[in-house]
Short mmCIF file of C-alpha atoms and ligand atoms in Angstrom, two decimals:
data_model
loop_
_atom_site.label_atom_id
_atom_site.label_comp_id
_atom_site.label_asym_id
_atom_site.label_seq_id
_atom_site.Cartn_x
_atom_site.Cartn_y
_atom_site.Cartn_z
CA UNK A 30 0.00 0.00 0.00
CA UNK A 31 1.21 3.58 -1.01
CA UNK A 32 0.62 6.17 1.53
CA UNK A 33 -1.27 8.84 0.69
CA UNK A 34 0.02 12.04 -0.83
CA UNK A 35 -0.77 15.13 1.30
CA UNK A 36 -1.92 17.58 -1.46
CA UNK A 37 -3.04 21.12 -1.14
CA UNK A 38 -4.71 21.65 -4.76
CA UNK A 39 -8.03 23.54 -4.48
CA UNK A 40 -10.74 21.53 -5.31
CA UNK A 41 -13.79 23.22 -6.02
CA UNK A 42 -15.77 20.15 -7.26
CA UNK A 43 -17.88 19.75 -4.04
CA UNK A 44 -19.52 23.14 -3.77
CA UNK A 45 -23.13 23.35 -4.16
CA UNK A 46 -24.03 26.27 -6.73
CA UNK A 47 -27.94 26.35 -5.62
CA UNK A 48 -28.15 25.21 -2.25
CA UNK A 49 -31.44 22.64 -1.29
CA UNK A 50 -32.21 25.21 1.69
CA UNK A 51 -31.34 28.01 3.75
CA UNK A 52 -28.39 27.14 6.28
CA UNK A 53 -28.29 28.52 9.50
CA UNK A 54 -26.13 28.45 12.29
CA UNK A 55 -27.29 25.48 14.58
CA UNK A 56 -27.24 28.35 17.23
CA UNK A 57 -28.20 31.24 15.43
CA UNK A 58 -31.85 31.22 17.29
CA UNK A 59 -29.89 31.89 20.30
CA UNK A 60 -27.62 34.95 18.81
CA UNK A 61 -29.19 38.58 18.07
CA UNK A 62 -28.14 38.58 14.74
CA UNK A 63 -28.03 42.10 14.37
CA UNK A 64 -25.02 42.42 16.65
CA UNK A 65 -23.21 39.68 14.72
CA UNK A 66 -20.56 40.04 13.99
CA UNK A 67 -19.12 40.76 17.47
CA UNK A 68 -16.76 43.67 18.37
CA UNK A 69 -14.14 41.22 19.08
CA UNK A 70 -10.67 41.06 17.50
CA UNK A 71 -10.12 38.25 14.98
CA UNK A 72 -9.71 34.96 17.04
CA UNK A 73 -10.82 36.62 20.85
CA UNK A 74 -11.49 33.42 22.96
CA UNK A 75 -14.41 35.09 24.44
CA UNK A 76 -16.49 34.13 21.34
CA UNK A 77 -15.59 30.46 21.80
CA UNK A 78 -17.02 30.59 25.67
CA UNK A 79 -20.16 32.24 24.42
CA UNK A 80 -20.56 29.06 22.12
CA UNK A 81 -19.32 26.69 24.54
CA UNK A 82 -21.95 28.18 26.85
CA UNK A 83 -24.78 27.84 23.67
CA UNK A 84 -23.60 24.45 23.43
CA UNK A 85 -24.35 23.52 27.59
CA UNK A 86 -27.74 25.00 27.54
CA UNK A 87 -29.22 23.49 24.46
CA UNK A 88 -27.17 20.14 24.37
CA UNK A 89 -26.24 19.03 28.41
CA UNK A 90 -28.29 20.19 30.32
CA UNK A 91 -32.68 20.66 30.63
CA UNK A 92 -33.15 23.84 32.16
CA UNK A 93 -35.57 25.44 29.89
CA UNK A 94 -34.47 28.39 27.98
CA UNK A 95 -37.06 31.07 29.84
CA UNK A 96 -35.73 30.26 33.03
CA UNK A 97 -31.98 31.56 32.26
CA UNK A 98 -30.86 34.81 32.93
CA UNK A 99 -27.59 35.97 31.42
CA UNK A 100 -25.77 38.67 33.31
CA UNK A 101 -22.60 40.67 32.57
CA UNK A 102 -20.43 43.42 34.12
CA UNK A 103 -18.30 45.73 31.77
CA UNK A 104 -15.33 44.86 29.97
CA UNK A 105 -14.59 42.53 26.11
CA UNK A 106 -16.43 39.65 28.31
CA UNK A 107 -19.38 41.84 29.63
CA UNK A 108 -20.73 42.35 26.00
CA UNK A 109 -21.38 38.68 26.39
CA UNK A 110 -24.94 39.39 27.07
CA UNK A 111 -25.63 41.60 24.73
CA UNK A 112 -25.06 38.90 22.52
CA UNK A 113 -26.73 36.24 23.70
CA UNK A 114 -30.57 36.06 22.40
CA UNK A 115 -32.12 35.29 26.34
CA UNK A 116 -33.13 37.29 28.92
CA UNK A 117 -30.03 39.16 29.93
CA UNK A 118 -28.66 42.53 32.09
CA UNK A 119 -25.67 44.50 31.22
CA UNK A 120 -24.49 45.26 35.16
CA UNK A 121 -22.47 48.57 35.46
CA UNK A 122 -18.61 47.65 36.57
CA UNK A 123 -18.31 45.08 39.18
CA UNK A 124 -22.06 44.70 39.73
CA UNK A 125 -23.53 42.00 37.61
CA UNK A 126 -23.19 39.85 40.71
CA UNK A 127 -25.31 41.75 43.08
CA UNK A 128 -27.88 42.01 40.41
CA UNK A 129 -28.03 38.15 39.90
CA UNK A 130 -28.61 37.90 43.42
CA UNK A 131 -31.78 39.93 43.43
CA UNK A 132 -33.28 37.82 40.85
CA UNK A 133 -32.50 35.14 42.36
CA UNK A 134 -33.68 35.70 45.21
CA UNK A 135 -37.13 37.47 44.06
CA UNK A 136 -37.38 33.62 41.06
CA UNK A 137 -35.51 30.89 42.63
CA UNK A 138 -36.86 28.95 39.76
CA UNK A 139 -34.91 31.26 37.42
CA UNK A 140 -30.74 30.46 36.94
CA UNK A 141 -28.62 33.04 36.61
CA UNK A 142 -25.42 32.80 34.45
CA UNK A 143 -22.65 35.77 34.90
CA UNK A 144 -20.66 35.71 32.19
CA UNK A 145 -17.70 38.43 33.20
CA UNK A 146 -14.45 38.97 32.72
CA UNK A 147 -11.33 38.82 35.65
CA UNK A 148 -11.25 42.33 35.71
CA UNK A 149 -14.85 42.89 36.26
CA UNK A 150 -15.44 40.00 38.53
CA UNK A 151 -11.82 39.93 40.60
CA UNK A 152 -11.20 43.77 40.82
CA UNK A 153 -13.68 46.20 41.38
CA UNK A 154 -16.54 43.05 42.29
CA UNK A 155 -14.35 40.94 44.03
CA UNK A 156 -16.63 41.86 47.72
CA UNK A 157 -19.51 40.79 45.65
CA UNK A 158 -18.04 37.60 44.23
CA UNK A 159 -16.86 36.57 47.89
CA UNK A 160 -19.88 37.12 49.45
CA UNK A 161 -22.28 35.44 46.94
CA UNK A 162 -20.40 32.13 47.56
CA UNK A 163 -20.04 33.16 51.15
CA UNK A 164 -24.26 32.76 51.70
CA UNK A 165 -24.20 29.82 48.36
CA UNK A 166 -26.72 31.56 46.22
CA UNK A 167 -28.08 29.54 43.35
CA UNK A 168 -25.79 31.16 40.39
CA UNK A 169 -23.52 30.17 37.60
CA UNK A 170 -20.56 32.06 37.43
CA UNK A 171 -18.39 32.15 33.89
CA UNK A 172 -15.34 33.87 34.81
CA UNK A 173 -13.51 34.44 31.57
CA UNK A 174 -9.86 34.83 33.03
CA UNK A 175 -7.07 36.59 29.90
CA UNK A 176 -4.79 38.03 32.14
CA UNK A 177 -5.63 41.30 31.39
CA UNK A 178 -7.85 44.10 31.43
CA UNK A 179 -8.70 43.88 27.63
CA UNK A 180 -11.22 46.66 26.37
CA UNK A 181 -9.14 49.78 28.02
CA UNK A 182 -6.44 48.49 26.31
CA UNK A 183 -4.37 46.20 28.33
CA UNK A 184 -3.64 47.60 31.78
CA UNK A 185 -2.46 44.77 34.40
CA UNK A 186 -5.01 43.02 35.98
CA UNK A 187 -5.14 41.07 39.41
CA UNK A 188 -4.56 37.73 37.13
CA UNK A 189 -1.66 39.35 35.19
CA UNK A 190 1.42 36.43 36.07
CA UNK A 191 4.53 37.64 37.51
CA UNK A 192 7.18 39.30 35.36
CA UNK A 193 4.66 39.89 32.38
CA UNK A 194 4.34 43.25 30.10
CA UNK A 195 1.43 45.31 30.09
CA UNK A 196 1.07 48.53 29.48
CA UNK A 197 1.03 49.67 33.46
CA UNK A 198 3.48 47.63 34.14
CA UNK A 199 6.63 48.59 31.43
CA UNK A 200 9.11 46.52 33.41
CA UNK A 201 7.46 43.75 33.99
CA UNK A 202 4.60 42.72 37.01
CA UNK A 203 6.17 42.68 40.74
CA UNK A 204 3.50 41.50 42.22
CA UNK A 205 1.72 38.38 42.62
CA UNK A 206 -1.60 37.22 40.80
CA UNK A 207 -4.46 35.58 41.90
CA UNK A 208 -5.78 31.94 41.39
CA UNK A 209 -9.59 32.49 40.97
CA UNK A 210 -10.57 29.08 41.59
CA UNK A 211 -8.80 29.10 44.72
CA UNK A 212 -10.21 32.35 46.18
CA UNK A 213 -13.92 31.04 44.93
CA UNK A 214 -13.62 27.94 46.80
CA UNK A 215 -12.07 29.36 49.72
CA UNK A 216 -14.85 31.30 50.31
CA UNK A 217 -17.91 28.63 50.06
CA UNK A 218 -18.45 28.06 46.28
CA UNK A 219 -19.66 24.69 45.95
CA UNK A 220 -19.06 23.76 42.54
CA UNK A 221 -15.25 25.06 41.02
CA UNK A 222 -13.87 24.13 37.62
CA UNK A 223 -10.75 25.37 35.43
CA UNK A 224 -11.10 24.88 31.36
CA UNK A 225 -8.87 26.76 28.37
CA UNK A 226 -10.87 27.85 25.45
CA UNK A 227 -9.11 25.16 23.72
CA UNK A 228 -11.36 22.22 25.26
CA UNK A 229 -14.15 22.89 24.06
CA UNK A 230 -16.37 19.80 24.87
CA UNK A 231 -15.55 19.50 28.34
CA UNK A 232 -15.71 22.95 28.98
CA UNK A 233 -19.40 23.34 27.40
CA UNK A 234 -20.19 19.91 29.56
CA UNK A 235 -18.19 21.35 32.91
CA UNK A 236 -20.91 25.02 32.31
CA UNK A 237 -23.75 22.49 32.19
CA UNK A 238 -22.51 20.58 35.19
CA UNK A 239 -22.32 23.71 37.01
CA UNK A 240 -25.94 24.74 36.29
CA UNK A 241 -27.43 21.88 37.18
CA UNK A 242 -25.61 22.11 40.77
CA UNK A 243 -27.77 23.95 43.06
CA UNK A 244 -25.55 26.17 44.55
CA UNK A 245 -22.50 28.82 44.17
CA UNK A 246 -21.24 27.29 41.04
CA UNK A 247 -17.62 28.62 39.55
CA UNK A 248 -16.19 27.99 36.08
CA UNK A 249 -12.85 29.56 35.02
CA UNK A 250 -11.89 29.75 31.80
CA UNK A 251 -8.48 30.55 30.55
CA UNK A 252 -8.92 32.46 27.53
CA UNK A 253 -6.30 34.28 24.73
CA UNK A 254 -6.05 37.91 24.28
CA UNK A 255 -3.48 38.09 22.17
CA UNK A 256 -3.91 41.58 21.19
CA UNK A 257 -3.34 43.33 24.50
CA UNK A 258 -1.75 40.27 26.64
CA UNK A 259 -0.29 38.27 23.70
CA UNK A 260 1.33 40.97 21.67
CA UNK A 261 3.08 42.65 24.57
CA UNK A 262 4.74 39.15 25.40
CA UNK A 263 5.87 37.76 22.64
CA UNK A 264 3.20 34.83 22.72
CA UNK A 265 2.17 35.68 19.16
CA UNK A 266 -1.68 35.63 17.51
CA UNK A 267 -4.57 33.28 18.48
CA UNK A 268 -3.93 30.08 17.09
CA UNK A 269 -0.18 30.48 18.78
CA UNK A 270 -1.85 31.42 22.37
CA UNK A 271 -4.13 28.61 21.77
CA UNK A 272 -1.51 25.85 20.66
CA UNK A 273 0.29 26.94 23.88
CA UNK A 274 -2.56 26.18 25.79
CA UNK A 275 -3.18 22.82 24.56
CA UNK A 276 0.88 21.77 25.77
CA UNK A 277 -0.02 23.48 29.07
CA UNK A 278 -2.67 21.81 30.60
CA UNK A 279 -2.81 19.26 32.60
CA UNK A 280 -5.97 17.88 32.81
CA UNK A 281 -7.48 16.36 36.41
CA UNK A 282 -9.31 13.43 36.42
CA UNK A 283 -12.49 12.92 37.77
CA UNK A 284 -10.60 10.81 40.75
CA UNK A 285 -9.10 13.97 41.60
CA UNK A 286 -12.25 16.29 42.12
CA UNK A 287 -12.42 17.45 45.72
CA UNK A 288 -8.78 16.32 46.19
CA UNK A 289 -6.03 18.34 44.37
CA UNK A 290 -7.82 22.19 44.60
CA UNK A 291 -5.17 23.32 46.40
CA UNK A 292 -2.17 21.98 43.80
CA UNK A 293 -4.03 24.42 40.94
CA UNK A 294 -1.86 27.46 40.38
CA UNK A 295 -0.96 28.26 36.95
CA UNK A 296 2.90 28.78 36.17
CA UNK A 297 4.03 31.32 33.34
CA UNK A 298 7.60 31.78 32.47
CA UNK A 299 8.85 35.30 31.02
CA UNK A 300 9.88 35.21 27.23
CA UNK A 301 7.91 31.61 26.88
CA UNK A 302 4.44 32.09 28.34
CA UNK A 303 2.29 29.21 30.23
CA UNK A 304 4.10 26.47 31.07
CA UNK A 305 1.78 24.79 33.01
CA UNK A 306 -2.64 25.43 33.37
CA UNK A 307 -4.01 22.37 35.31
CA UNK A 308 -7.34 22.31 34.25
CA UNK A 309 -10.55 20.34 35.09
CA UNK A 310 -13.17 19.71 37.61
CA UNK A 311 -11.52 20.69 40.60
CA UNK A 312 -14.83 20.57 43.28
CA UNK A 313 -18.15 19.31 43.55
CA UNK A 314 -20.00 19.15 47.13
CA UNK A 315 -22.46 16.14 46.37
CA UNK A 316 -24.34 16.13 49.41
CA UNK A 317 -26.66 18.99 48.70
CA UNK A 318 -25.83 22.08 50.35
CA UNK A 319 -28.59 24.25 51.30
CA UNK A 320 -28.41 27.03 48.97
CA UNK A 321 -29.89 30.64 50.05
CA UNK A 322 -33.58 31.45 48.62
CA UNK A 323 -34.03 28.14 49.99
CA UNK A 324 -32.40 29.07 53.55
CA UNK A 325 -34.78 32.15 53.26
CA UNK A 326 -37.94 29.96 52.75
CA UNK A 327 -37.24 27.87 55.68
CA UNK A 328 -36.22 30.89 58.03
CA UNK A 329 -40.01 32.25 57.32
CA UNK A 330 -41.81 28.71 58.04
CA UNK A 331 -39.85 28.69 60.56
CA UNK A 332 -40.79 32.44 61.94
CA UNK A 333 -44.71 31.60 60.87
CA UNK A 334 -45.33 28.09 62.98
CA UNK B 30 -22.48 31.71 2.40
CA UNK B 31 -20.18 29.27 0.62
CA UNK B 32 -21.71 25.57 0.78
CA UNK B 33 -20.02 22.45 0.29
CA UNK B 34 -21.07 18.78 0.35
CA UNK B 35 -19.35 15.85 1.21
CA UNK B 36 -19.31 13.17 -2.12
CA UNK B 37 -20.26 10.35 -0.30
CA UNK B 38 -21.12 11.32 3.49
CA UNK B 39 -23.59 14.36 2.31
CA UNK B 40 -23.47 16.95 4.82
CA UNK B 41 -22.92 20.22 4.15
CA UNK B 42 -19.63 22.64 5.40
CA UNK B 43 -21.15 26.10 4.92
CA UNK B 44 -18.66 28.83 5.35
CA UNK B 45 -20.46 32.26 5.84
CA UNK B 46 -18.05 35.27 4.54
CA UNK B 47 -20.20 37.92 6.09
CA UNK B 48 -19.46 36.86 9.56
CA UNK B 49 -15.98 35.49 9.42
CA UNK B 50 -12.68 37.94 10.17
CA UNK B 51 -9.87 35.85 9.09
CA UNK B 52 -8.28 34.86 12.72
CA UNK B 53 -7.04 31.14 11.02
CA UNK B 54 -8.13 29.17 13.54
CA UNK B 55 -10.15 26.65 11.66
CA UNK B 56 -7.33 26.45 9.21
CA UNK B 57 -4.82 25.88 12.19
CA UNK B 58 -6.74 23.35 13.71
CA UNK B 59 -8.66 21.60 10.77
CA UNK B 60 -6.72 18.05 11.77
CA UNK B 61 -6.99 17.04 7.73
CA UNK B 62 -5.46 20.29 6.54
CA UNK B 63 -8.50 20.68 4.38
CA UNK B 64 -9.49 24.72 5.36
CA UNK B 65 -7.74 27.47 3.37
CA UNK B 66 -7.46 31.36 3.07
CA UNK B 67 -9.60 32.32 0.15
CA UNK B 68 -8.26 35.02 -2.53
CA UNK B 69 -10.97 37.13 -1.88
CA UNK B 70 -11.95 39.81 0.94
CA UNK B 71 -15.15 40.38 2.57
CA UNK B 72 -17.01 43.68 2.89
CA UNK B 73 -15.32 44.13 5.95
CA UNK B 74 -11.60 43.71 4.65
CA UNK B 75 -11.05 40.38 6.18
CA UNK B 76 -9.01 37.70 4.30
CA UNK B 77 -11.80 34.97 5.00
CA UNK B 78 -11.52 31.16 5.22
CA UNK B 79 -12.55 28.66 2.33
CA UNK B 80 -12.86 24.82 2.19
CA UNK B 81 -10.43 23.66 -0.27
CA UNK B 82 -10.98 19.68 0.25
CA UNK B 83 -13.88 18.98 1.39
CA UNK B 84 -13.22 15.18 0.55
CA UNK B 85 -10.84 14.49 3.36
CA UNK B 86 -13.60 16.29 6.27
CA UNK B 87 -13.70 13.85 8.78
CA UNK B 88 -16.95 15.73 10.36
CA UNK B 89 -14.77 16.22 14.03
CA UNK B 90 -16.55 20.01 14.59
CA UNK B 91 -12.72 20.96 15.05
CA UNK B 92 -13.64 24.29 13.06
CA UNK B 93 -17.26 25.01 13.93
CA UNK B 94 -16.07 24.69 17.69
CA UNK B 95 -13.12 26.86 17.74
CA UNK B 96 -14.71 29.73 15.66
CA UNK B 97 -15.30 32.45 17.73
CA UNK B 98 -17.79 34.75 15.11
CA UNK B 99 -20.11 31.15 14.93
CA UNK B 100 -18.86 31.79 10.73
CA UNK B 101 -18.21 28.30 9.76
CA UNK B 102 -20.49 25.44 10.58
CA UNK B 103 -21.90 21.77 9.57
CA UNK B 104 -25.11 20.83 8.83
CA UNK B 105 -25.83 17.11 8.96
CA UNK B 106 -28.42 16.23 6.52
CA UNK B 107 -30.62 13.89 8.36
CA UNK B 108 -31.72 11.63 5.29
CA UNK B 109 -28.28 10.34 4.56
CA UNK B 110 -27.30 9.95 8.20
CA UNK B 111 -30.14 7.61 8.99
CA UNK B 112 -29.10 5.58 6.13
CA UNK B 113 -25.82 5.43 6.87
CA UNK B 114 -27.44 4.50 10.42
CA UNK B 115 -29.20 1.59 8.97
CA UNK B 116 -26.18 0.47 6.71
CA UNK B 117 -24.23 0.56 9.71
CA UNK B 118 -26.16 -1.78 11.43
CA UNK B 119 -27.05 -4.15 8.81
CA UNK B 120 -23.10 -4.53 8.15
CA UNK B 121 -23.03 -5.52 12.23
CA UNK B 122 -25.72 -8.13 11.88
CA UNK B 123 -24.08 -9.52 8.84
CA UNK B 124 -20.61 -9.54 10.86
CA UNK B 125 -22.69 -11.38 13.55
CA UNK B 126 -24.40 -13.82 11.15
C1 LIG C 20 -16.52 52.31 37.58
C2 LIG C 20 -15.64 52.03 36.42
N1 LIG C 20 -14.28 52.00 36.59
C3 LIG C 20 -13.47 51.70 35.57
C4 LIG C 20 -13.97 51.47 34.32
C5 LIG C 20 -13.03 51.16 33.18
N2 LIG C 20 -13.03 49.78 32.76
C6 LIG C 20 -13.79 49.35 31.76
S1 LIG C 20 -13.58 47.74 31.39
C7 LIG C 20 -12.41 47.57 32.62
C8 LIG C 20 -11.70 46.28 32.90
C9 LIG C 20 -12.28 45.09 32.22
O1 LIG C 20 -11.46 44.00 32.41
P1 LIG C 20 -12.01 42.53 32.37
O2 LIG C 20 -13.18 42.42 33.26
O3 LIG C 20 -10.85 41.60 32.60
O4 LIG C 20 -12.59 42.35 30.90
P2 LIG C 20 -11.86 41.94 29.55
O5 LIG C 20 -11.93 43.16 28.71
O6 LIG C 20 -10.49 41.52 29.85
O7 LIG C 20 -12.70 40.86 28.99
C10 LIG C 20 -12.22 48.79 33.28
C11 LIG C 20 -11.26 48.96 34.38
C12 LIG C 20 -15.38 51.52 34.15
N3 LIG C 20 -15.94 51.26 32.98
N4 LIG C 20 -16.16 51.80 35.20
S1 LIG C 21 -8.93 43.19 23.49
FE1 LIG C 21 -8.41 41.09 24.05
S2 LIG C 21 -10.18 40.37 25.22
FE2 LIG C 21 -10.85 42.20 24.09
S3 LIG C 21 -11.73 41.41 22.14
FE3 LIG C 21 -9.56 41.88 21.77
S4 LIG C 21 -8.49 39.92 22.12
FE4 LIG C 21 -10.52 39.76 23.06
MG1 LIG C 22 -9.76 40.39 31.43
#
């Protein structure tokens, strides 16, 4: 047997001149199509998360589509919910948190997703983030971590790794970053998991997971911004940042959930970028915990009898 | 909206120009090398994506999942795949047999 030849002639024999119907986007009923195409630069992981996130609500999980409420503070990320074709507030900075807690709180049968970047959620709401999964209240929170803060144009962020170029920070970070899921499960979230924009599947299953867990739920996802974090770096364009992140990370298995949390910080080397992004399902509380419009309920029985 | 059909499979790779602003990432992580930049720009100046080969798709999603603008996509034509459903299965019970 001869192998075969790898060729890279155009063949244009397969196109279909009048097409049998119109195609569609299997989640175009989900977009507002008059925003589309997003303000995004060519390749922006964010884009990826909002399909990954598409993908969990109409493929892995049941909640019905009426009963989600997307939420988002400002930043690249916070645009999320502008794009999304549910129910969906665009918080002022820091405060997309607070706001899913009121509607929680007034619907328990409604979910709310946050979909927010690190800036948003870790800087100027990180009060609100601690203190949602402080009293467990029934939310999903997408946390799309780039390193940077990406729609002013690339100032450092608290994520920003050690020794990297921004444009606050012309010699190179001194200080220390933050690991997000470790600060979300320190302070009560029930439900933590870490995915890169490169897995796709699991990361579209973990969002699904994490809806379906009643409770503080937390899902990280390391994303690229190779314009403002990238470029500065040397870490090159999208499918470069992205490439990286597939040698990087070191994927937990599910024996490992509840177990290795701790062992989760990401490492990033100056000149060569992430060297190491342990990723997966790092905690799941299966024993229900009681979750906080449900705490309220039973405080008023409890007042009434 | 470019559409292409597998020969023997028939589903359709539809590429949509309008949305798509020439990042690469279906090209970079096509795993059968069969995505290519097109000659032609969009309205929006982007150098957009084209399948070249659409005889060695595998159908793996690789580029519908990774594009962020939702520009490139797959749409499995039902008929065919319930045949190839039934085929399948009659080759099993022959294997059995
Ligand atoms: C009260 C207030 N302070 C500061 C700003 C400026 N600002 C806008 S977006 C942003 C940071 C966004 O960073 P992040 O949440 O990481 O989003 P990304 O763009 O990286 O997705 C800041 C500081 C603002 N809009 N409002
Ligand atoms: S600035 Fe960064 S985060 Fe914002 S759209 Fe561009 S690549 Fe994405
Ligand atoms: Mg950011």
């Amino acid at each position: 047997m001869t192998a075969k030849k790898k060729t890279n002639e155009i063949d244009t024999s397969t196109m279909v001149k009048n097409p049998p119907k119109k195609f569609h986007h299997p989640y175009d009923e989900l977009l507002r199509k008059y925003a589309i195409p997003t303000i995004y630069c060519p390749g922006c992981g964010i884009g990826t998360t909002i399909q990954a996130f598409l993908e969990a609500i109409t493929k892995y999980t049941d909640i019905p589509h009426e009963n989600i409420v997307v939420i988002s503070g400002i930043g690249c990320t916070g645009r999320a919910s502008g794009y999304i074709n549910l129910d969906g507030f665009h918080a002022i900075h820091g405060r997309a948190i607070p706001f899913a807690s009121g509607v929680e709180i007034a619907r328990p049968d409604i979910k709310p997703v946050i979909i927010s970047g690190d800036g948003d959620l870790f800087s100027i709401g990180m009060g609100h983030l601690a203190h949602a999964a402080r009293r467990n209240i029934d939310m999903t929170v997408i946390v799309i971590n780039n390193s940077i803060y990406g729609l002013t144009g690339g100032q450092d962020a608290p994520t920003t790794p050690v020794g990297a170029l921004t444009k606050t920070t012309p010699y190179g970070k001194i200080s220390y970053p933050f690991n997000l899921s470790q600060i979300a499960i320190a302070n009560g979230a029930t439900f933590c998991a870490r995915y890169t924009v490169y897995e796709f599947t699991p990361l579209a299953k973990a969002i699904a997971r994490g809806m379906n867990h009643q409770g503080f739920s937390f899902i990280e996802v390391i994303s690229n911004c190779h314009v403002n974090f990238g470029r500065r770096n040397n870490l090159g364009d999208a499918i470069a940042m992205r490439k990286q992140f597939k040698k990087a990370r070191v994927r937990m298995t599910e024996k490992d959930i509840n177990k290795d949390w701790h062992k989760t910080d990401i490492e990033f080397k100056v000149g060569v970028g992430f060297t190491k992004i342990p990723t997966g399902i790092f905690l799941e509380e299966k024993e229900r915990p009681i979750e906080f419009s449900e705490r309220i309920v039973n405080a008023y029985e409890i007042k009434k009898s | 909206m470019e559409v292409h059909q597998h020969p023997e499979k028939k589903y359709y790779l539809i590429t949509d120009e309008s949305r798509c602003k020439g990042c690469g990432l279906c090209i970079a992580f096509c795993p059968k090398n069969c995505l290519g930049f097109s000659d032609e720009y969009n309205d929006k100046g982007w150098r957009v994506a084209k399948m070249q080969r659409m005889r060695d798709c595998i159908k793996c999603y690789m580029c519908e999942r990774s594009c962020p603008d939702f520009a490139i996509f797959i749409d499995e034509n039902e008929q065919t795949e319930k045949e190839e459903l039934l085929k399948e299965e009659k080759t099993q019970e022959e294997k059995k047999n």
